[in-house]
Amino acid sequence: AGMHTSPCRDSFSKDQFTFEHYLPALVGPPRRGTPNLRPRVCHRLDFRVGGPVIVATTSEATRALIAAFSEQLVRKEYRAVVCGAVGAGAGDAFVVDAAVDGK
């Protein structure tokens, strides 16, 4: 929390590390493809709530992921573990049809 995902013009300084700076220690080099200079964050799901981050290690994967999100080809499905009664019985499925972040 409180860490930028990648450098941004508005709030990045030389003394401030981002999540991308730590990725080489967490993600190994690709086995195939044209490697990026370092692993690159392609998308952050629901960034306002600290959502998961999608990382690419090759230029091919970077281009494909960015295109898939910009063309709205990605389908997101969320699952939650809850305490208490939600449906009629334990394990029942239910749908929450509410906008997340205005979408």
PDB file of C-alpha atoms in Angstrom:
ATOM      1  CA  ALA A   1       0.000   0.000   0.000  1.00  0.00           C
ATOM      2  CA  GLY A   2       1.221   3.464  -0.778  1.00  0.00           C
ATOM      3  CA  MET A   3       3.653   2.248  -3.449  1.00  0.00           C
ATOM      4  CA  HIS A   4       3.302   3.237  -7.093  1.00  0.00           C
ATOM      5  CA  THR A   5       3.123   0.361  -9.542  1.00  0.00           C
ATOM      6  CA  SER A   6       5.386   2.012 -12.097  1.00  0.00           C
ATOM      7  CA  PRO A   7       7.127   5.366 -12.481  1.00  0.00           C
ATOM      8  CA  CYS A   8       4.777   8.227 -13.302  1.00  0.00           C
ATOM      9  CA  ARG A   9       5.601  11.799 -14.247  1.00  0.00           C
ATOM     10  CA  ASP A  10       3.392  13.482 -11.665  1.00  0.00           C
ATOM     11  CA  SER A  11       4.669  11.902  -8.469  1.00  0.00           C
ATOM     12  CA  PHE A  12       7.885  10.002  -9.175  1.00  0.00           C
ATOM     13  CA  SER A  13      11.217  11.087  -7.779  1.00  0.00           C
ATOM     14  CA  LYS A  14      14.662   9.480  -8.016  1.00  0.00           C
ATOM     15  CA  ASP A  15      14.455   8.478  -4.341  1.00  0.00           C
ATOM     16  CA  GLN A  16      11.125   6.661  -4.705  1.00  0.00           C
ATOM     17  CA  PHE A  17      11.062   2.988  -5.688  1.00  0.00           C
ATOM     18  CA  THR A  18       8.089   1.483  -7.444  1.00  0.00           C
ATOM     19  CA  PHE A  19       6.733  -2.060  -7.602  1.00  0.00           C
ATOM     20  CA  GLU A  20       8.429  -2.452 -11.006  1.00  0.00           C
ATOM     21  CA  HIS A  21      11.824  -1.871  -9.379  1.00  0.00           C
ATOM     22  CA  TYR A  22      11.305  -4.958  -7.191  1.00  0.00           C
ATOM     23  CA  LEU A  23      10.031  -7.262  -9.958  1.00  0.00           C
ATOM     24  CA  PRO A  24      13.444  -8.542 -11.183  1.00  0.00           C
ATOM     25  CA  ALA A  25      13.971 -10.075  -7.736  1.00  0.00           C
ATOM     26  CA  LEU A  26      10.526 -11.724  -7.862  1.00  0.00           C
ATOM     27  CA  VAL A  27      10.117 -12.774 -11.510  1.00  0.00           C
ATOM     28  CA  GLY A  28      12.739 -14.738 -13.439  1.00  0.00           C
ATOM     29  CA  PRO A  29      13.685 -14.191 -17.072  1.00  0.00           C
ATOM     30  CA  PRO A  30      11.408 -15.602 -19.788  1.00  0.00           C
ATOM     31  CA  ARG A  31      12.115 -19.015 -21.278  1.00  0.00           C
ATOM     32  CA  ARG A  32      11.073 -17.875 -24.774  1.00  0.00           C
ATOM     33  CA  GLY A  33      10.408 -14.654 -26.619  1.00  0.00           C
ATOM     34  CA  THR A  34      12.164 -11.316 -26.702  1.00  0.00           C
ATOM     35  CA  PRO A  35      12.898 -10.354 -23.086  1.00  0.00           C
ATOM     36  CA  ASN A  36      11.913  -6.925 -21.799  1.00  0.00           C
ATOM     37  CA  LEU A  37      14.739  -4.981 -20.171  1.00  0.00           C
ATOM     38  CA  ARG A  38      13.006  -5.890 -16.902  1.00  0.00           C
ATOM     39  CA  PRO A  39       9.600  -7.368 -16.043  1.00  0.00           C
ATOM     40  CA  ARG A  40       6.906  -4.820 -16.866  1.00  0.00           C
ATOM     41  CA  VAL A  41       3.560  -4.145 -15.220  1.00  0.00           C
ATOM     42  CA  CYS A  42       0.973  -4.305 -18.014  1.00  0.00           C
ATOM     43  CA  HIS A  43      -2.184  -3.792 -16.006  1.00  0.00           C
ATOM     44  CA  ARG A  44      -3.287  -3.341 -12.428  1.00  0.00           C
ATOM     45  CA  LEU A  45      -6.783  -4.640 -11.778  1.00  0.00           C
ATOM     46  CA  ASP A  46      -8.832  -2.326  -9.586  1.00  0.00           C
ATOM     47  CA  PHE A  47      -5.830  -0.198  -8.652  1.00  0.00           C
ATOM     48  CA  ARG A  48      -7.824   1.927  -6.202  1.00  0.00           C
ATOM     49  CA  VAL A  49      -8.219  -1.063  -3.910  1.00  0.00           C
ATOM     50  CA  GLY A  50      -4.733  -2.499  -4.357  1.00  0.00           C
ATOM     51  CA  GLY A  51      -5.812  -5.162  -6.843  1.00  0.00           C
ATOM     52  CA  PRO A  52      -3.673  -7.827  -8.505  1.00  0.00           C
ATOM     53  CA  VAL A  53      -0.982  -6.835 -10.982  1.00  0.00           C
ATOM     54  CA  ILE A  54      -0.384  -8.431 -14.395  1.00  0.00           C
ATOM     55  CA  VAL A  55       3.308  -8.601 -15.318  1.00  0.00           C
ATOM     56  CA  ALA A  56       4.951  -9.460 -18.661  1.00  0.00           C
ATOM     57  CA  THR A  57       8.553 -10.546 -19.145  1.00  0.00           C
ATOM     58  CA  THR A  58       8.650 -10.454 -22.964  1.00  0.00           C
ATOM     59  CA  SER A  59       7.862  -7.732 -25.465  1.00  0.00           C
ATOM     60  CA  GLU A  60       5.385 -10.062 -27.206  1.00  0.00           C
ATOM     61  CA  ALA A  61       3.475 -10.669 -23.967  1.00  0.00           C
ATOM     62  CA  THR A  62       3.544  -6.957 -23.137  1.00  0.00           C
ATOM     63  CA  ARG A  63       2.006  -6.003 -26.491  1.00  0.00           C
ATOM     64  CA  ALA A  64      -0.604  -8.786 -26.348  1.00  0.00           C
ATOM     65  CA  LEU A  65      -1.721  -7.975 -22.794  1.00  0.00           C
ATOM     66  CA  ILE A  66      -1.927  -4.227 -23.373  1.00  0.00           C
ATOM     67  CA  ALA A  67      -3.932  -4.819 -26.573  1.00  0.00           C
ATOM     68  CA  ALA A  68      -6.296  -7.273 -24.860  1.00  0.00           C
ATOM     69  CA  PHE A  69      -7.113  -4.791 -22.101  1.00  0.00           C
ATOM     70  CA  SER A  70      -7.396  -1.765 -24.396  1.00  0.00           C
ATOM     71  CA  GLU A  71      -9.731  -3.684 -26.741  1.00  0.00           C
ATOM     72  CA  GLN A  72     -11.756  -4.908 -23.736  1.00  0.00           C
ATOM     73  CA  LEU A  73     -11.167  -8.571 -24.591  1.00  0.00           C
ATOM     74  CA  VAL A  74     -10.413  -9.516 -20.993  1.00  0.00           C
ATOM     75  CA  ARG A  75     -13.239 -10.891 -18.890  1.00  0.00           C
ATOM     76  CA  LYS A  76     -12.817 -10.429 -15.151  1.00  0.00           C
ATOM     77  CA  GLU A  77     -14.549 -12.656 -12.644  1.00  0.00           C
ATOM     78  CA  TYR A  78     -14.207 -12.087  -8.929  1.00  0.00           C
ATOM     79  CA  ARG A  79     -14.703 -14.645  -6.197  1.00  0.00           C
ATOM     80  CA  ALA A  80     -14.931 -13.913  -2.515  1.00  0.00           C
ATOM     81  CA  VAL A  81     -14.704 -15.856   0.692  1.00  0.00           C
ATOM     82  CA  VAL A  82     -17.301 -14.522   3.112  1.00  0.00           C
ATOM     83  CA  CYS A  83     -18.253 -15.204   6.701  1.00  0.00           C
ATOM     84  CA  GLY A  84     -21.920 -15.494   7.601  1.00  0.00           C
ATOM     85  CA  ALA A  85     -25.038 -16.381   5.644  1.00  0.00           C
ATOM     86  CA  VAL A  86     -25.235 -14.987   2.126  1.00  0.00           C
ATOM     87  CA  GLY A  87     -27.516 -17.331   0.175  1.00  0.00           C
ATOM     88  CA  ALA A  88     -30.105 -19.921   1.061  1.00  0.00           C
ATOM     89  CA  GLY A  89     -27.484 -22.518   1.938  1.00  0.00           C
ATOM     90  CA  ALA A  90     -23.775 -23.038   2.343  1.00  0.00           C
ATOM     91  CA  GLY A  91     -21.969 -22.903  -0.978  1.00  0.00           C
ATOM     92  CA  ASP A  92     -24.860 -21.312  -2.882  1.00  0.00           C
ATOM     93  CA  ALA A  93     -23.860 -19.092  -5.764  1.00  0.00           C
ATOM     94  CA  PHE A  94     -25.108 -15.526  -5.977  1.00  0.00           C
ATOM     95  CA  VAL A  95     -24.455 -12.507  -8.145  1.00  0.00           C
ATOM     96  CA  VAL A  96     -23.596  -8.978  -7.030  1.00  0.00           C
ATOM     97  CA  ASP A  97     -24.532  -6.672  -9.875  1.00  0.00           C
ATOM     98  CA  ALA A  98     -22.962  -3.399  -8.809  1.00  0.00           C
ATOM     99  CA  ALA A  99     -20.523  -1.052 -10.468  1.00  0.00           C
ATOM    100  CA  VAL A 100     -16.926  -1.235  -9.309  1.00  0.00           C
ATOM    101  CA  ASP A 101     -15.099   2.056  -9.687  1.00  0.00           C
ATOM    102  CA  GLY A 102     -17.852   3.414 -11.907  1.00  0.00           C
ATOM    103  CA  LYS A 103     -17.670   0.523 -14.413  1.00  0.00           C
TER     104      LYS A 103
END
